Protein backbone atom coordinates (compact mmCIF):
# COMPACT_ATOMS: atom_id res chain seq x y z
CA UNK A 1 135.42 250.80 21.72
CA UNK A 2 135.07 247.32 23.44
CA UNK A 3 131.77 245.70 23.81
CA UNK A 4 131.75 243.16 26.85
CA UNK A 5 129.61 240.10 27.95
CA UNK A 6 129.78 236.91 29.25
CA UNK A 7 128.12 233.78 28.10
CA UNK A 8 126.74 231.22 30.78
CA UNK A 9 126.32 227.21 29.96
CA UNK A 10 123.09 226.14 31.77
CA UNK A 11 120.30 223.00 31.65
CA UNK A 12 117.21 222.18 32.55
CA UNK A 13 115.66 218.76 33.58
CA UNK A 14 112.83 217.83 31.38
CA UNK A 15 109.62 216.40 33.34
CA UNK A 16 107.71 214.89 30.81
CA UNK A 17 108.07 213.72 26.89
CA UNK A 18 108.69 217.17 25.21
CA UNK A 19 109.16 218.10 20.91
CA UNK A 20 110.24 221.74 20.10
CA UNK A 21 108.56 222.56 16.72
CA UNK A 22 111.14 224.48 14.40
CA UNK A 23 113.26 227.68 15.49
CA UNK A 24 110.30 227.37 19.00
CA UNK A 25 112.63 225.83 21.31
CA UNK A 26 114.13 229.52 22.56
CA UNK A 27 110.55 230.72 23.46
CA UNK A 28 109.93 227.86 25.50
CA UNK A 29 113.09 227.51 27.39
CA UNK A 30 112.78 231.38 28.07
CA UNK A 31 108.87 230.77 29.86
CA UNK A 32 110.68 227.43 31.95
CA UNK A 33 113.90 229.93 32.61
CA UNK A 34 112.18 232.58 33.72
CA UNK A 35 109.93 230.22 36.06
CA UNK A 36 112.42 228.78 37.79
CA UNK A 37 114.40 232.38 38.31
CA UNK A 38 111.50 233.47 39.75
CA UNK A 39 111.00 230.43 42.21
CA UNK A 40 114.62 230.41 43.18
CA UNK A 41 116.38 233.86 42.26
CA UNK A 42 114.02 236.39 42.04
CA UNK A 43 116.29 239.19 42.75
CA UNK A 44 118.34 237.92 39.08
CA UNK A 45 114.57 237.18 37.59
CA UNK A 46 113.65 240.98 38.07
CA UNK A 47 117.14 242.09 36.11
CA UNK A 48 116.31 239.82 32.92
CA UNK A 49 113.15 240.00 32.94
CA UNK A 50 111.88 243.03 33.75
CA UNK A 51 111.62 245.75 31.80
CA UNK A 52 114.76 247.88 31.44
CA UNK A 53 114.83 251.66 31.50
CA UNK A 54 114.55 253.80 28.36
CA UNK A 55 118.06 254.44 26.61
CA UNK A 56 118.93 257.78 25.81
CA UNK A 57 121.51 256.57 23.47
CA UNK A 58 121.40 257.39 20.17
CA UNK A 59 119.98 254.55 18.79
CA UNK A 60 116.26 255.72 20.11
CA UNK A 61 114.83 252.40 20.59
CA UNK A 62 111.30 252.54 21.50
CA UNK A 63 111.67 248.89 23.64
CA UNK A 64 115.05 248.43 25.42
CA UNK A 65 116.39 245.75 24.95
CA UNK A 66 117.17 243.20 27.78
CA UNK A 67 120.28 242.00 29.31
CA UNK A 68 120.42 238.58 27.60
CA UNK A 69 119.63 236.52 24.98
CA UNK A 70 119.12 232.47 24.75
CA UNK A 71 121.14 229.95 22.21
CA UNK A 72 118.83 226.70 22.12
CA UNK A 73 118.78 226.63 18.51
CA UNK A 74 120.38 222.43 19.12
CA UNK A 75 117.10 222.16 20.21
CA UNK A 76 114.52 222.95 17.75
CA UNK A 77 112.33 220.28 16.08
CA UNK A 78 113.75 217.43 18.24
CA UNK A 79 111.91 215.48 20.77
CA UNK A 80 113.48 214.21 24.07
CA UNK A 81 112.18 212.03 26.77
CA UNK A 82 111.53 212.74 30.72
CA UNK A 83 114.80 213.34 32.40
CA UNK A 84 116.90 214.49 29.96
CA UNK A 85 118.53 217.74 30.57
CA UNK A 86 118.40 220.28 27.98
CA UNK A 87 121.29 222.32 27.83
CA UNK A 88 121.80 226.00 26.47
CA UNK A 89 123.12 229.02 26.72
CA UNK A 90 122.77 232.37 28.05
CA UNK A 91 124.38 235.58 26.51
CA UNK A 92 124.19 238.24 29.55
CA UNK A 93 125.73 241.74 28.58
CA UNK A 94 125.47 243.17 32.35
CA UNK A 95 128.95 242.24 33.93
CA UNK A 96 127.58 243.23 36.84
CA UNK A 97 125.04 240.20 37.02
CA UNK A 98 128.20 237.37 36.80
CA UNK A 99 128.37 237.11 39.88
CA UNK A 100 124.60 235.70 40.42
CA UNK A 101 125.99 232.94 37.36
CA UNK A 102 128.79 232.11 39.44
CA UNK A 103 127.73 228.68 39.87
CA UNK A 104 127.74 227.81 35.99
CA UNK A 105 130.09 227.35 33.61
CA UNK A 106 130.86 230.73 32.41
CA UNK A 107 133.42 232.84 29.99
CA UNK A 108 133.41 236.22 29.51
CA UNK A 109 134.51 238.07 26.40
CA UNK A 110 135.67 241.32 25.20
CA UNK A 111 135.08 242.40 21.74
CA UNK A 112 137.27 245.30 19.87
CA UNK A 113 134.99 247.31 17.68
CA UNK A 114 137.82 248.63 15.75
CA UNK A 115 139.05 247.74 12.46
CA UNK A 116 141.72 245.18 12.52
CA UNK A 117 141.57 244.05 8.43
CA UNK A 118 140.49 244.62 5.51
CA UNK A 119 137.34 242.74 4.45
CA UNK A 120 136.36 242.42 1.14
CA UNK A 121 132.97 240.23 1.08
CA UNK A 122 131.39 238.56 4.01
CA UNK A 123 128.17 236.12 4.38
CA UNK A 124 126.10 236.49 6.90
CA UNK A 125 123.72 233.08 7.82
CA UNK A 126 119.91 234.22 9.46
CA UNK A 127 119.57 231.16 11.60
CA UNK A 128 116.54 231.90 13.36
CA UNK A 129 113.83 233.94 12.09
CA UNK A 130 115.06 237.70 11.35
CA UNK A 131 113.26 240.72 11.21
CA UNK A 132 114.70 243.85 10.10
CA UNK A 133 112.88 247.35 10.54
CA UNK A 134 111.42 248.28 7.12
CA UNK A 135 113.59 246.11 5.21
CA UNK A 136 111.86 242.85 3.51
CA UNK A 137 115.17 241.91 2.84
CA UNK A 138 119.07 241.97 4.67
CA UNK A 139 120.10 244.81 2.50
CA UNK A 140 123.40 245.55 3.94
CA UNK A 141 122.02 249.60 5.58
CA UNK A 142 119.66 248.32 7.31
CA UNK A 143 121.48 245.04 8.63
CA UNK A 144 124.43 247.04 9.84
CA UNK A 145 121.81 250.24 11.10
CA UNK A 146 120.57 247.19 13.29
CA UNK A 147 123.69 245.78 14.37
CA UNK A 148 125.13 249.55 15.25
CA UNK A 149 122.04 250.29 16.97
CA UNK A 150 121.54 247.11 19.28
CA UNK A 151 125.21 246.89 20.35
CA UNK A 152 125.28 250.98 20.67
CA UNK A 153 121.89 250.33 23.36
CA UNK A 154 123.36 247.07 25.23
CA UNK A 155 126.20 249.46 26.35
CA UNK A 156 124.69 252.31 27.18
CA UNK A 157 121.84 250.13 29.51
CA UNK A 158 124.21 247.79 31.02
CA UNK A 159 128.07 248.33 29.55
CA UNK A 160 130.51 251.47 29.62
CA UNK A 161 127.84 253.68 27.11
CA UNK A 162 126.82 254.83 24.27
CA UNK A 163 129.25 254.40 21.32
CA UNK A 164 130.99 257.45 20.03
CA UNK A 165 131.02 256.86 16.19
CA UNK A 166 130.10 258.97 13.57
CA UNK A 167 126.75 257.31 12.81
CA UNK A 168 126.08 259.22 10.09
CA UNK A 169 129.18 258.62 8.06
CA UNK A 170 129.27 254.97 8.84
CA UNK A 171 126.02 254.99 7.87
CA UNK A 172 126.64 256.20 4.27
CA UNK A 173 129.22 254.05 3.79
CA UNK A 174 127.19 250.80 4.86
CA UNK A 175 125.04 252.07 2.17
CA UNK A 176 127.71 251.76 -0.74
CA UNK A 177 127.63 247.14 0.57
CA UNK A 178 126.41 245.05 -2.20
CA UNK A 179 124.15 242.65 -1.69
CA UNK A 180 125.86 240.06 -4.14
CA UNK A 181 123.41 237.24 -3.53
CA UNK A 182 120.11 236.63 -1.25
CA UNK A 183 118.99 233.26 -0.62
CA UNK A 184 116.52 233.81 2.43
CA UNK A 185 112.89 232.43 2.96
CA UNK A 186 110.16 233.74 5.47
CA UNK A 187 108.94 231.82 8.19
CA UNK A 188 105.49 232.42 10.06
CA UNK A 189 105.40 232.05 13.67
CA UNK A 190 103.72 232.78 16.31
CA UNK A 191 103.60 232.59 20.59
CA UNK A 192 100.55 233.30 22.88
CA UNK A 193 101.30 234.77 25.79
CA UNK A 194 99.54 233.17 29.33
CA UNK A 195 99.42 236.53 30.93
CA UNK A 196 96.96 238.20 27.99
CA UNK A 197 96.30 235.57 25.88
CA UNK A 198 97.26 237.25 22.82
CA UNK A 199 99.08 236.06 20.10
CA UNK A 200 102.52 237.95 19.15
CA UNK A 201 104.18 236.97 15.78
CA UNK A 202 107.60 235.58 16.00
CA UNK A 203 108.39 235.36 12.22
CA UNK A 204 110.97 236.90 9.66
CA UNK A 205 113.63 235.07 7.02
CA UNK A 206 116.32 232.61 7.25
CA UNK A 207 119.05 231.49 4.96
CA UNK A 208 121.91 233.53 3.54
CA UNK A 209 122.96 236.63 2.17
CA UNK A 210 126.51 237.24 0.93
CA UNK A 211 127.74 241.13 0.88
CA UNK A 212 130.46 242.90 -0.72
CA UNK A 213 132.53 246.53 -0.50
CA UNK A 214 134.80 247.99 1.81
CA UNK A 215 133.91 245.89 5.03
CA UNK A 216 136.63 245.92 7.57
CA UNK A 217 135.07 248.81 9.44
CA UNK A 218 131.96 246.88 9.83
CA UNK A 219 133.33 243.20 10.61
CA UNK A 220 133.54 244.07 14.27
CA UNK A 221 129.57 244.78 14.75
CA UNK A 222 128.50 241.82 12.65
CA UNK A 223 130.86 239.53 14.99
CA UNK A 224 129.27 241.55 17.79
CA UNK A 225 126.09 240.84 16.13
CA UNK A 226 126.54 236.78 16.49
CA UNK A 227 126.81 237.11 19.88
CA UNK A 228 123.58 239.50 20.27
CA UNK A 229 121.35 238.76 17.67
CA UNK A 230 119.84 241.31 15.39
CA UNK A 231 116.73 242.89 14.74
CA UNK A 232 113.46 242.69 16.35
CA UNK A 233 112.46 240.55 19.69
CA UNK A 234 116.07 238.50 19.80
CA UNK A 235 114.97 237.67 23.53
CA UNK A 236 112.66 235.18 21.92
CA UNK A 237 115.25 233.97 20.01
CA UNK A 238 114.98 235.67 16.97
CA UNK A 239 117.87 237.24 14.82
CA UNK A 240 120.94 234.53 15.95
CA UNK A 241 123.59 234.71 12.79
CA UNK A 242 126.66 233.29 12.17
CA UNK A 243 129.34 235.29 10.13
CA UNK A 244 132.25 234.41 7.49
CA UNK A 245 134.63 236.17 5.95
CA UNK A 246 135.00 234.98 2.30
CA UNK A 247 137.44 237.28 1.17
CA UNK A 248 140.26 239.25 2.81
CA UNK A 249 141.49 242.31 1.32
C-alpha cells in the first residue's frame, strides 16, 4: 500500500525574451522538454512521451496516463530575458527511469496509503486549472474517485500494481464528505498542437474547496494527489493541488 516516485530538479536556458501567459507555462516547458529529450535522449523521450499501454487496472481509463508530470507553476504570467534558466520540476512515477535522471538533482519518495490519523476537515487548493469527470464542481466522490483512480493506474503501468482496496466501499463512504464551502472559478484555455493544428482545451476551476467527515482514510490519496495531479490531462499541467489539514480528530 505504498505509492513510489521520485521528483527530478531540472532547467532550461532561455534563447530569446519569453512571457508565460497564466497557468501556460507547463505546456510550454513540456513542447521545449520534450525537444530537447528527443535531440539528446531519445531512448528516455520514447518512455515519457510516448504513449503508454492500456491498464487493465481497475480504474478503466480510456488514456493512460504517462509517467510524469511538470511543476512550473513559479513560472506562469512572468516574463524573463535571454539566458535565464528556467527551472522546474519533474514528477516521474517509473523508478525504473532514475537512473536516466541520474545527473539531476533528484529525491525519491515513498508514500503510505494507509490511515495514520484521524482527519476531520481538510481543504484542498486547485492551483492550476482542474477538470473533474462529470463533476462541474470538486464534490468530494468524484475528487477522491479521481485521486483513487489515477494513483490506482500510475502503479499498475509503472509501480508494484493495481491497488487492492475495496473500491466500492471506499467509494460510499467518500460519498458521505461535505463539501462545507466552494470558492472555485473556471478558467478557459486552450493549446494548438504543431503536429495537427488543432486546438485542445486546457481549462477547468481554480481556488478552494474545504471538505468535512470522516477523512483519515482518504488523507493518504489526496497527499498522493499533490504529487500527481488530478483529473483530466495533468501532463499539461492541469490538476496540481496543495492539501491542509484544518482539523485533526
Amino acid at each position: 500500500m505504498d505509492f513510489e516516485f521520485f521528483v527530478a530538479r531540472m532547467s532550461l536556458l532561455t534563447h530569446r525574451d519569453i512571457r508565460f501567459p497564466a497557468f501556460g507555462a507547463a505546456n510550454l516547458i513540456r513542447g521545449q522538454f520534450g525537444r530537447t529529450l528527443f535531440e539528446k535522449q531519445y531512448a528516455l523521450f520514447e518512455r515519457l512521451f510516448a504513449p503508454p499501454r492500456r491498464s487493465e487496472g481497475p480504474s478503466g481509463l480510456a488514456d493512460p496516463p504517462r509517467a510524469y508530470v511538470l511543476r512550473t507553476s513559479q513560472l506562469d504570467g512572468k516574463s524573463f530575458p535571454a539566458g535565464t534558466p528556467l527551472e522546474f520540476t519533474v514528477h516521474v512515477f517509473d523508478l525504473k527511469l532514475a537512473a536516466a535522471f541520474a545527473e539531476f538533482p533528484m529525491e525519491q519518495f515513498r508514500l503510505s496509503l494507509l490511515p495514520s490519523r484521524s482527519v476531520q476537515r481538510v481543504r484542498v487548493d486547485f492551483l492550476s486549472p482542474t477538470e473533474l469527470k462529470n463533476a462541474e464542481q470538486p464534490e468530494f466522490g468524484p475528487l477522491f474517485a479521481r485521486l483513487r483512480d489515477r494513483v490506482s493506474t500510475l502503479r499498475a503501468l509503472y509501480g508494484t500494481g493495481a491497488l487492492e482496496i475495496d473500491f466500492s466501499g471506499m467509494a460510499a463512504r467518500a460519498a458521505g464528505v461535505r463539501l462545507l464551502d466552494c470558492q472555485i472559478s473556471h478558467v478557459d484555455r486552450s493549446r494548438s498542437s504543431r503536429r495537427t493544428g488543432q486546438a485542445h482545451p486546457l481549462g477547468g476551476f481554480v481556488g478552494s474547496a474545504v471538505y468535512e467527515g470522516e477523512l483519515g482514510e482518504f488523507l493518504p490519496y489526496l497527499e498522493a494527489g499533490s504529487w500527481t495531479g488530478v483529473g483530466r490531462q495533468t501532463v499539461w499541467g492541469k490538476g496540481e493541488i496543495r492539501i491542509s489539514v484544518l482539523g485533526d480528530g
